[in-house]
Short mmCIF file of C-alpha atoms and ligand atoms in Angstrom, two decimals:
data_model
loop_
_atom_site.label_atom_id
_atom_site.label_comp_id
_atom_site.label_asym_id
_atom_site.label_seq_id
_atom_site.Cartn_x
_atom_site.Cartn_y
_atom_site.Cartn_z
CA MET A 1 6.00 38.76 -7.17
CA GLN A 2 3.63 40.75 -5.70
CA ARG A 3 2.97 44.37 -6.37
CA THR A 4 2.67 46.86 -3.98
CA VAL A 5 2.63 50.58 -2.84
CA THR A 6 4.52 52.09 0.06
CA ILE A 7 3.16 54.44 1.85
CA THR A 8 4.83 56.37 4.61
CA ASP A 9 3.17 58.72 7.06
CA SER A 10 5.80 61.72 7.32
CA ALA A 11 4.82 62.71 10.93
CA THR A 12 5.31 58.77 12.48
CA GLY A 13 7.12 57.58 9.76
CA LYS A 14 5.15 54.84 10.38
CA THR A 15 5.30 52.63 6.20
CA VAL A 16 2.98 50.89 4.91
CA GLU A 17 3.17 48.15 2.27
CA LEU A 18 -0.97 47.91 0.03
CA PRO A 19 -1.04 45.44 -2.68
CA VAL A 20 -1.89 46.74 -6.45
CA ARG A 21 -4.62 44.49 -8.03
CA GLU A 22 -4.62 44.57 -11.78
CA GLY A 23 -7.80 43.75 -13.82
CA THR A 24 -8.88 42.58 -17.23
CA ALA A 25 -8.06 46.22 -18.62
CA GLY A 26 -7.98 49.19 -17.19
CA PRO A 27 -5.39 51.00 -14.36
CA PRO A 28 -4.22 49.01 -11.84
CA VAL A 29 -6.00 49.43 -8.36
CA VAL A 30 -4.57 50.45 -4.86
CA ASP A 31 -6.23 47.70 -2.11
CA ILE A 32 -6.75 50.33 0.68
CA ALA A 33 -8.70 47.80 2.73
CA ASN A 34 -7.11 47.28 5.01
CA LEU A 35 -5.09 51.70 5.03
CA TYR A 36 -6.87 51.75 8.39
CA ARG A 37 -6.39 49.19 10.28
CA GLU A 38 -2.83 49.49 9.78
CA LEU A 39 -1.81 53.37 9.56
CA GLY A 40 -5.17 54.49 11.32
CA MET A 41 -5.85 56.81 8.43
CA PHE A 42 -8.32 56.48 5.56
CA THR A 43 -8.54 58.49 2.44
CA TYR A 44 -9.90 61.28 0.79
CA ASP A 45 -11.77 61.55 -2.32
CA PRO A 46 -14.38 63.63 -2.93
CA GLY A 47 -16.20 62.48 -5.92
CA PHE A 48 -14.21 59.05 -6.19
CA LEU A 49 -12.21 61.04 -8.70
CA SER A 50 -9.83 58.10 -8.73
CA THR A 51 -11.30 55.53 -6.03
CA ALA A 52 -12.64 51.87 -7.69
CA SER A 53 -15.52 51.09 -5.48
CA CYS A 54 -15.92 47.45 -6.54
CA ALA A 55 -14.85 44.72 -8.86
CA SER A 56 -16.96 44.14 -11.77
CA GLN A 57 -17.68 42.37 -14.71
CA ILE A 58 -20.36 43.93 -16.34
CA ALA A 59 -18.76 47.19 -18.33
CA PHE A 60 -15.48 49.05 -19.46
CA ILE A 61 -15.00 52.32 -20.13
CA ASP A 62 -11.54 53.51 -21.15
CA GLY A 63 -11.91 57.67 -21.39
CA ASP A 64 -8.65 58.52 -23.16
CA GLU A 65 -8.72 55.92 -25.87
CA GLY A 66 -13.03 56.51 -25.57
CA ILE A 67 -13.60 53.17 -25.73
CA LEU A 68 -16.49 51.25 -24.06
CA LEU A 69 -17.01 47.27 -24.08
CA TYR A 70 -19.98 45.60 -22.89
CA ARG A 71 -18.78 42.25 -21.58
CA GLY A 72 -15.78 42.92 -23.35
CA TYR A 73 -17.55 43.79 -26.68
CA PRO A 74 -17.65 46.90 -28.42
CA ILE A 75 -20.31 49.19 -27.81
CA GLU A 76 -19.47 49.90 -31.99
CA GLN A 77 -20.01 45.66 -33.35
CA LEU A 78 -23.04 46.04 -30.90
CA ALA A 79 -24.91 49.14 -32.01
CA GLU A 80 -24.27 47.22 -35.92
CA LYS A 81 -25.45 43.95 -34.86
CA SER A 82 -27.28 43.58 -32.17
CA ASN A 83 -30.60 45.21 -30.14
CA PHE A 84 -31.18 46.63 -26.86
CA LEU A 85 -32.50 43.29 -25.70
CA GLU A 86 -29.62 40.28 -26.84
CA VAL A 87 -27.22 43.29 -25.00
CA ALA A 88 -29.60 43.17 -21.78
CA CYS A 89 -29.04 39.37 -21.89
CA LEU A 90 -25.41 39.41 -23.29
CA LEU A 91 -25.52 42.38 -19.63
CA LEU A 92 -27.10 40.41 -16.81
CA TYR A 93 -26.04 37.07 -18.25
CA GLY A 94 -21.94 37.56 -19.07
CA GLU A 95 -22.23 36.50 -22.38
CA LEU A 96 -24.02 36.69 -25.71
CA PRO A 97 -27.62 34.44 -26.18
CA THR A 98 -28.03 31.98 -29.11
CA ALA A 99 -30.83 32.22 -30.49
CA GLY A 100 -33.26 29.98 -28.48
CA GLN A 101 -32.07 31.82 -25.11
CA LEU A 102 -32.84 34.88 -26.68
CA ARG A 103 -36.25 33.35 -27.44
CA GLN A 104 -36.56 32.76 -24.29
CA PHE A 105 -35.64 35.70 -22.83
CA GLU A 106 -38.17 38.20 -25.06
CA GLU A 107 -41.01 35.79 -23.78
CA ARG A 108 -40.12 35.87 -20.43
CA ILE A 109 -39.32 40.06 -20.56
CA ARG A 110 -43.73 39.73 -22.92
CA HIS A 111 -44.82 37.90 -19.53
CA HIS A 112 -44.08 40.57 -16.82
CA THR A 113 -44.84 43.74 -19.36
CA MET A 114 -48.63 44.46 -17.47
CA ILE A 115 -48.21 46.30 -14.43
CA HIS A 116 -50.68 45.46 -11.42
CA GLU A 117 -53.62 46.72 -11.76
CA SER A 118 -53.74 48.61 -8.38
CA LEU A 119 -50.56 50.12 -9.46
CA ARG A 120 -52.56 51.94 -12.26
CA ASP A 121 -54.31 54.04 -10.11
CA PHE A 122 -51.09 55.53 -8.53
CA PHE A 123 -50.49 57.62 -11.09
CA LYS A 124 -54.49 59.20 -11.21
CA GLY A 125 -52.41 60.38 -6.96
CA PHE A 126 -49.85 62.97 -8.82
CA TYR A 127 -50.95 66.60 -10.00
CA HIS A 128 -51.15 66.01 -13.54
CA ASP A 129 -48.48 68.58 -14.30
CA ALA A 130 -46.05 66.54 -12.45
CA HIS A 131 -43.03 65.28 -14.03
CA PRO A 132 -42.40 61.36 -15.78
CA MET A 133 -39.38 61.32 -13.65
CA ALA A 134 -40.98 62.68 -9.85
CA THR A 135 -43.72 60.26 -10.73
CA MET A 136 -41.49 56.60 -12.47
CA VAL A 137 -39.37 57.52 -8.68
CA GLY A 138 -42.95 57.33 -7.07
CA VAL A 139 -44.33 54.76 -9.07
CA VAL A 140 -41.23 52.75 -9.54
CA GLY A 141 -40.39 53.12 -5.45
CA SER A 142 -44.16 51.55 -4.93
CA LEU A 143 -43.56 48.58 -7.56
CA SER A 144 -41.40 47.06 -3.09
CA ALA A 145 -45.21 46.72 -2.13
CA PHE A 146 -45.83 44.37 -4.60
CA TYR A 147 -44.19 41.22 -6.24
CA HIS A 148 -44.54 39.70 -2.80
CA ASP A 149 -43.32 35.86 -4.75
CA SER A 150 -39.20 38.16 -6.06
CA LEU A 151 -38.77 39.36 -2.95
CA ASP A 152 -36.46 36.83 -1.32
CA ILE A 153 -33.18 38.05 -2.67
CA HIS A 154 -30.54 35.75 -0.99
CA ASN A 155 -32.36 33.13 -3.72
CA PRO A 156 -30.55 34.11 -7.31
CA GLU A 157 -33.85 32.60 -8.71
CA HIS A 158 -35.69 35.49 -7.02
CA ARG A 159 -33.43 38.36 -8.11
CA GLU A 160 -33.73 37.76 -11.17
CA THR A 161 -37.57 38.05 -11.19
CA ALA A 162 -37.46 41.27 -9.91
CA ALA A 163 -34.95 41.96 -13.01
CA LEU A 164 -36.86 41.37 -15.51
CA ARG A 165 -39.87 42.52 -14.03
CA MET A 166 -38.13 45.86 -13.86
CA ILE A 167 -37.13 45.36 -17.46
CA ALA A 168 -40.16 44.73 -19.13
CA LYS A 169 -42.46 47.51 -16.52
CA MET A 170 -40.99 49.93 -17.17
CA PRO A 171 -42.16 50.85 -20.44
CA THR A 172 -45.71 50.36 -18.93
CA ILE A 173 -44.71 52.66 -16.47
CA ALA A 174 -43.06 54.95 -18.24
CA ALA A 175 -45.75 55.82 -20.94
CA ALA A 176 -48.82 55.75 -17.98
CA SER A 177 -46.02 58.49 -16.46
CA TYR A 178 -46.58 60.46 -20.01
CA LYS A 179 -50.79 59.76 -20.35
CA HIS A 180 -51.22 60.78 -16.68
CA SER A 181 -49.43 64.46 -17.43
CA ILE A 182 -51.37 64.90 -20.85
CA GLY A 183 -54.70 63.39 -18.93
CA GLU A 184 -54.86 60.76 -21.66
CA PRO A 185 -55.67 56.92 -20.74
CA GLN A 186 -53.33 54.50 -20.02
CA ILE A 187 -52.82 52.13 -22.51
CA TYR A 188 -52.50 48.48 -21.96
CA PRO A 189 -49.14 46.82 -23.86
CA LYS A 190 -49.01 44.91 -27.04
CA ASN A 191 -46.67 41.76 -26.91
CA ASP A 192 -46.32 41.64 -30.47
CA LEU A 193 -44.62 44.38 -30.49
CA SER A 194 -40.82 44.62 -29.90
CA TYR A 195 -39.40 46.20 -26.97
CA ALA A 196 -39.39 50.15 -28.51
CA GLY A 197 -41.71 49.95 -30.73
CA ASN A 198 -43.91 48.33 -27.14
CA LEU A 199 -43.50 51.57 -25.57
CA LEU A 200 -43.80 54.30 -28.67
CA HIS A 201 -47.28 52.31 -28.61
CA MET A 202 -47.65 52.85 -24.99
CA MET A 203 -46.73 56.99 -25.66
CA PHE A 204 -48.54 57.84 -28.66
CA SER A 205 -51.62 55.12 -29.44
CA VAL A 206 -55.14 56.12 -28.41
CA PRO A 207 -57.87 53.75 -27.34
CA SER A 208 -60.36 55.29 -29.77
CA GLU A 209 -57.15 54.75 -33.04
CA ASP A 210 -55.19 52.50 -34.84
CA TYR A 211 -51.74 52.83 -34.11
CA GLU A 212 -49.00 51.53 -36.00
CA VAL A 213 -45.39 51.88 -34.72
CA ASP A 214 -42.61 53.69 -37.46
CA PRO A 215 -39.42 51.83 -37.86
CA VAL A 216 -37.47 54.46 -38.07
CA ALA A 217 -38.34 55.35 -34.35
CA GLU A 218 -38.54 52.37 -33.12
CA LYS A 219 -35.17 51.24 -34.58
CA ALA A 220 -33.45 54.89 -33.45
CA LEU A 221 -35.25 54.25 -29.98
CA ASP A 222 -34.05 51.10 -29.65
CA LEU A 223 -30.26 51.89 -31.09
CA ILE A 224 -30.48 55.11 -27.50
CA PHE A 225 -30.94 51.98 -25.44
CA MET A 226 -27.65 49.62 -26.79
CA MET A 227 -26.19 52.87 -26.19
CA HIS A 228 -27.06 53.76 -22.05
CA ALA A 229 -27.72 50.32 -20.97
CA ASP A 230 -25.15 50.58 -18.88
CA HIS A 231 -21.96 52.34 -18.17
CA GLU A 232 -20.91 50.95 -15.27
CA GLN A 233 -20.58 53.17 -11.49
CA ASN A 234 -21.23 56.24 -13.14
CA ALA A 235 -23.85 58.44 -10.07
CA SER A 236 -27.00 56.45 -10.51
CA THR A 237 -25.20 52.85 -10.77
CA SER A 238 -23.47 53.75 -7.70
CA THR A 239 -26.47 54.45 -6.34
CA VAL A 240 -28.10 51.67 -6.55
CA ARG A 241 -25.23 49.70 -5.41
CA LEU A 242 -25.31 51.65 -2.36
CA ALA A 243 -28.55 51.12 -1.68
CA GLY A 244 -28.74 47.70 -2.33
CA SER A 245 -26.12 47.13 -0.71
CA SER A 246 -28.02 47.24 2.72
CA GLN A 247 -30.27 44.57 1.50
CA ALA A 248 -32.82 46.70 0.57
CA ASN A 249 -35.94 46.10 -1.57
CA PRO A 250 -35.10 45.84 -5.17
CA PHE A 251 -37.35 47.58 -6.35
CA ALA A 252 -36.17 50.55 -4.27
CA CYS A 253 -32.90 50.61 -5.10
CA ILE A 254 -33.48 50.72 -8.29
CA ALA A 255 -36.07 54.47 -7.64
CA SER A 256 -33.20 55.27 -5.97
CA GLY A 257 -31.10 54.83 -8.67
CA ILE A 258 -33.68 56.72 -11.06
CA ALA A 259 -34.07 59.84 -8.35
CA ALA A 260 -30.14 59.87 -9.23
CA LEU A 261 -30.03 59.78 -12.29
CA TRP A 262 -32.75 62.72 -13.02
CA GLY A 263 -30.05 65.25 -12.22
CA PRO A 264 -28.73 67.56 -14.80
CA ALA A 265 -24.75 66.95 -13.95
CA HIS A 266 -25.91 62.77 -15.11
CA GLY A 267 -29.31 61.39 -17.08
CA GLY A 268 -31.15 65.11 -16.69
CA ALA A 269 -28.99 66.35 -19.13
CA ASN A 270 -30.52 65.14 -22.51
CA GLU A 271 -33.30 67.76 -21.80
CA ALA A 272 -31.49 70.28 -20.48
CA VAL A 273 -29.67 69.97 -23.68
CA LEU A 274 -32.80 71.11 -25.76
CA ASN A 275 -33.91 73.86 -22.81
CA MET A 276 -30.41 74.90 -23.06
CA LEU A 277 -30.51 75.35 -27.34
CA SER A 278 -34.06 77.02 -26.82
CA GLU A 279 -32.42 80.14 -24.32
CA ILE A 280 -29.87 80.54 -27.03
CA GLY A 281 -33.21 80.76 -29.36
CA THR A 282 -30.58 81.84 -32.08
CA ALA A 283 -26.54 81.22 -33.82
CA ASP A 284 -25.79 84.86 -33.33
CA ASN A 285 -26.09 84.42 -29.29
CA ILE A 286 -23.92 81.11 -29.30
CA PRO A 287 -20.70 83.35 -28.92
CA LYS A 288 -22.44 84.78 -25.38
CA TYR A 289 -23.35 81.15 -24.21
CA ILE A 290 -20.21 80.27 -24.73
CA ALA A 291 -18.40 83.19 -22.53
CA ARG A 292 -20.89 82.49 -20.36
CA ALA A 293 -19.68 78.27 -20.43
CA LYS A 294 -16.38 80.04 -19.45
CA ASP A 295 -16.76 82.24 -16.70
CA LYS A 296 -16.11 81.20 -13.72
CA GLN A 297 -18.65 83.46 -12.12
CA ASP A 298 -21.58 81.83 -13.52
CA PRO A 299 -22.79 78.68 -12.31
CA PHE A 300 -23.62 77.58 -16.62
CA ARG A 301 -22.50 74.89 -17.71
CA LEU A 302 -23.18 74.13 -21.47
CA MET A 303 -24.95 71.09 -20.76
CA GLY A 304 -24.64 67.79 -23.68
CA PHE A 305 -20.72 68.62 -23.48
CA GLY A 306 -17.98 67.04 -21.12
CA HIS A 307 -17.82 63.90 -19.35
CA ARG A 308 -16.32 62.87 -15.94
CA VAL A 309 -14.19 59.85 -17.84
CA TYR A 310 -14.75 60.15 -21.50
CA LYS A 311 -11.85 62.95 -22.26
CA ASN A 312 -10.87 61.96 -25.99
CA TYR A 313 -14.49 61.42 -27.11
CA ASP A 314 -17.46 59.73 -26.25
CA PRO A 315 -18.10 56.77 -28.09
CA ARG A 316 -21.36 56.24 -28.35
CA ALA A 317 -22.34 60.14 -29.02
CA ARG A 318 -19.76 59.19 -32.26
CA ILE A 319 -22.45 56.33 -32.63
CA ILE A 320 -25.11 58.59 -32.32
CA ARG A 321 -23.64 61.86 -33.86
CA GLN A 322 -23.87 59.54 -36.97
CA ALA A 323 -27.30 58.67 -36.30
CA CYS A 324 -28.47 62.03 -35.22
CA HIS A 325 -27.31 62.88 -39.07
CA ASP A 326 -28.97 59.69 -40.83
CA LEU A 327 -32.20 60.51 -38.79
CA LEU A 328 -32.67 64.12 -39.79
CA ALA A 329 -31.92 63.15 -43.19
CA LYS A 330 -34.95 60.70 -43.81
CA LEU A 331 -37.52 62.63 -40.96
CA GLY A 332 -36.32 65.50 -43.70
CA ALA A 333 -36.04 67.82 -40.96
CA ALA A 334 -32.05 68.10 -41.17
CA ASN A 335 -32.83 72.20 -42.14
CA ASP A 336 -34.74 72.66 -38.89
CA PRO A 337 -33.46 75.31 -37.47
CA PHE A 338 -33.32 73.95 -34.07
CA PHE A 339 -30.71 71.30 -35.92
CA GLU A 340 -29.44 73.79 -36.97
CA LEU A 341 -28.81 76.03 -34.21
CA ALA A 342 -28.06 72.52 -32.44
CA LEU A 343 -24.75 72.08 -35.29
CA ALA A 344 -23.74 74.96 -34.78
CA LEU A 345 -23.13 74.89 -31.29
CA GLU A 346 -21.44 72.03 -31.47
CA GLU A 347 -18.79 73.24 -34.62
CA PHE A 348 -18.14 76.57 -32.15
CA ALA A 349 -17.33 74.85 -29.23
CA LEU A 350 -15.30 71.95 -30.60
CA LYS A 351 -13.12 74.51 -31.99
CA ASP A 352 -12.95 76.50 -29.28
CA ASP A 353 -10.06 76.83 -26.95
CA TYR A 354 -10.93 76.47 -23.52
CA PHE A 355 -13.05 73.28 -24.72
CA ILE A 356 -10.07 72.00 -26.64
CA GLU A 357 -7.96 72.83 -23.28
CA LYS A 358 -10.65 71.02 -21.11
CA LYS A 359 -11.55 68.46 -23.34
CA LEU A 360 -14.89 68.78 -23.17
CA TYR A 361 -16.80 67.05 -26.47
CA PRO A 362 -20.14 66.55 -26.75
CA ASN A 363 -21.22 63.34 -25.16
CA VAL A 364 -23.95 61.35 -25.61
CA ASP A 365 -27.14 62.99 -23.87
CA PHE A 366 -26.66 66.36 -27.10
CA TYR A 367 -27.07 64.22 -29.45
CA SER A 368 -29.99 61.78 -27.88
CA GLY A 369 -32.38 64.56 -26.81
CA LEU A 370 -31.85 65.73 -30.50
CA ILE A 371 -33.00 62.18 -32.31
CA TYR A 372 -35.68 62.68 -29.14
CA LYS A 373 -37.11 65.62 -30.13
CA ALA A 374 -36.74 64.41 -33.79
CA LEU A 375 -39.19 61.92 -33.28
CA GLY A 376 -41.70 63.46 -31.36
CA ILE A 377 -41.05 62.53 -27.73
CA PRO A 378 -41.47 65.21 -25.15
CA THR A 379 -39.03 67.37 -23.71
CA ASN A 380 -39.68 65.87 -20.19
CA MET A 381 -39.66 62.72 -21.48
CA PHE A 382 -35.88 62.35 -22.01
CA THR A 383 -34.50 61.26 -18.82
CA VAL A 384 -37.49 58.14 -18.28
CA MET A 385 -36.68 57.03 -21.72
CA PHE A 386 -32.05 56.89 -20.64
CA ALA A 387 -34.30 55.30 -17.51
CA ILE A 388 -35.87 52.85 -19.57
CA ALA A 389 -32.19 51.58 -21.01
CA ARG A 390 -30.10 52.13 -18.00
CA THR A 391 -32.37 49.93 -15.92
CA VAL A 392 -30.59 46.92 -17.32
CA GLY A 393 -26.99 48.06 -16.24
CA TRP A 394 -28.30 49.05 -12.44
CA VAL A 395 -29.77 45.72 -12.02
CA ALA A 396 -27.20 43.43 -13.93
CA GLN A 397 -24.57 45.60 -11.35
CA TRP A 398 -26.97 45.50 -8.19
CA MET A 399 -27.04 40.90 -9.29
CA GLU A 400 -23.55 40.38 -9.47
CA MET A 401 -23.07 42.79 -6.43
CA MET A 402 -25.61 40.13 -4.68
CA ALA A 403 -24.33 37.17 -5.83
CA GLU A 404 -20.85 38.31 -4.42
CA PRO A 405 -20.34 36.08 -1.06
CA ARG A 406 -18.57 38.73 0.32
CA GLN A 407 -21.27 41.55 -0.44
CA ARG A 408 -21.02 43.49 2.42
CA ILE A 409 -23.41 47.77 3.06
CA GLY A 410 -21.14 49.88 1.61
CA ARG A 411 -20.03 52.71 4.01
CA PRO A 412 -17.72 55.90 3.19
CA ARG A 413 -16.05 57.57 5.66
CA GLN A 414 -15.29 61.61 5.66
CA LEU A 415 -13.08 63.02 6.71
CA TYR A 416 -14.53 65.46 9.59
CA VAL A 417 -13.56 69.42 10.02
CA GLY A 418 -16.97 70.09 12.08
CA LYS A 419 -16.23 71.53 15.52
CA ALA A 420 -14.57 70.09 18.11
CA GLN A 421 -16.17 67.97 20.98
CA ARG A 422 -17.70 71.43 23.01
CA ASP A 423 -20.50 71.16 27.05
CA TYR A 424 -23.71 72.50 25.90
CA PRO A 425 -23.82 75.38 28.24
CA ALA A 426 -24.74 75.45 32.02
N1 LIG B 501 -19.10 73.49 -20.08
C1 LIG B 501 -18.41 74.11 -18.84
N2 LIG B 501 -17.26 73.86 -18.65
C2 LIG B 501 -17.11 73.15 -18.25
C3 LIG B 501 -19.06 72.02 -18.45
C4 LIG B 501 -19.77 72.12 -19.29
N3 LIG B 501 -19.90 71.78 -19.77
N4 LIG B 501 -18.28 70.61 -18.17
C5 LIG B 501 -16.70 70.29 -17.44
N5 LIG B 501 -16.29 72.67 -17.11
C6 LIG B 501 -15.64 72.72 -16.97
C7 LIG B 501 -15.58 72.98 -15.39
O1 LIG B 501 -15.85 73.94 -14.89
C8 LIG B 501 -14.16 72.73 -15.18
O2 LIG B 501 -13.26 73.69 -15.05
P1 LIG B 501 -12.42 73.91 -14.54
O3 LIG B 501 -10.92 72.87 -14.40
O4 LIG B 501 -11.47 75.16 -15.03
O5 LIG B 501 -12.16 73.99 -12.24
C9 LIG B 501 -13.61 71.39 -15.87
O6 LIG B 501 -14.59 71.97 -16.88
C10 LIG B 501 -13.50 69.82 -15.31
O7 LIG B 501 -14.86 70.26 -14.54
P2 LIG B 501 -15.60 68.69 -13.98
O8 LIG B 501 -17.04 69.76 -12.80
O9 LIG B 501 -14.29 69.16 -12.68
O10 LIG B 501 -15.86 67.74 -14.18
P3 LIG B 501 -16.71 65.72 -13.97
O11 LIG B 501 -16.12 64.93 -14.01
O12 LIG B 501 -16.96 66.33 -12.07
O13 LIG B 501 -18.08 66.35 -14.56
C11 LIG B 501 -19.69 66.53 -15.54
C12 LIG B 501 -18.62 66.25 -15.69
C13 LIG B 501 -20.51 65.14 -16.56
C14 LIG B 501 -21.03 66.90 -14.83
C15 LIG B 501 -19.84 68.04 -16.90
O14 LIG B 501 -18.85 67.86 -17.45
C16 LIG B 501 -20.61 68.67 -16.32
O15 LIG B 501 -21.62 69.45 -15.65
N6 LIG B 501 -21.57 68.08 -18.22
C17 LIG B 501 -22.51 69.00 -18.10
C18 LIG B 501 -23.98 68.20 -17.84
C19 LIG B 501 -23.81 67.17 -18.67
O16 LIG B 501 -23.59 66.85 -20.23
N7 LIG B 501 -23.81 65.72 -18.83
C20 LIG B 501 -23.68 64.40 -19.00
C21 LIG B 501 -22.77 63.97 -18.59
S1 LIG B 501 -22.91 61.89 -20.45
C22 LIG B 501 -24.54 61.41 -19.74
C23 LIG B 501 -23.97 60.23 -18.47
O17 LIG B 501 -23.18 59.89 -18.26
O18 LIG B 501 -24.95 60.86 -17.21
#
């Protein structure tokens, strides 16, 4: 029997029965698509606290249990056994690749790592102190002016080529943004390196010297990239879907995702964590900042704490917390005063009643920033790192949406609270 939810308008007594749809996991959803037709009403849910915007097979989060699955596989198992490009393949195509399929996928990614020579000139147009995320938004958006051979979005092969191009070119563009900001020449990709290794090479090598990728850094980056690859319908992914729903150019859609990611409430948090720790300065200032975070009159928030969905713990944070400790020990940085401050803040907040009551736990970005810092990645590149990894999720979600036979433009409604209709003064 079809499960339904009945809504009655107390003003008119009119009743409507709405079908309930069950997913594979997670709470069922009330299908309200016919609500306006039946009852002449919209629903109101600012911030989408209770609204599923689409059906998706890509990722699943259980915020109460602290579960994150990519195509059904727990993030903990992937962190232990997989790697970023295999995870990318899984997210894009739905199944873990065979060894041969993975090799083929890696080759296709390698094939697209370079960017058009004219595009390399774009970086010069940005002022030297431009934030690398600003450069990313601009340059990724301008990919839409190139690569016209993959722009028929109704053709699945074109969509796939555009998706692979974006995944492949993102590290090249990210590294070029960084090189521009420090006044060093752009470095071409080296395709015998891994995905993370190539990024490190393009960021840190210079034409005049040999450079060897540090395997510890390469492994740590690959792990963080896996953690960040997808996170279902978050702000930036929803932005990409909404932009894509108008059948916009895919490169422009990803640029819109990068813009949404940049905010400190989302991907910008990893950079904000480091800035906050610098501001706190020393452990004896922690109580003062905790008090500020609790004060409703003060806009200050403890960056790297809290999550819209995870109300128990963030499983990604648990994985990279351990990786962070291991890495700091390996690099001999565990006694660095900055890291000691971070760990003291973590300990203090986890014992504080306000943070316990509101279920505010350190999220993935509390630790990812610490790892990036330990690897020598500059603070203003942290969110760019996130964008590189999340590109996989964005393109996977975009491809899923574009393949839907009943794909329609996204068009939210509103509760209008402005002036009622009135006449222009005579
Ligand atoms: N510090 C202090 N108070 C907080 C914090 C925080 N970091 N986060 C939430 N709260 C309080 C908030 O003031 C509110 O209190 P009250 O109920 O008294 O009004 C309550 O907790 C619920 O917060 P909310 O803003 O309604 O929760 P949300 O689900 O809308 O926001 C969030 C989630 C992640 C935007 C928020 O927790 C936050 O701003 N955290 C800091 C930024 C951050 O670390 N973001 C990275 C998220 S993980 C990476 C990603 O997926 O993008």
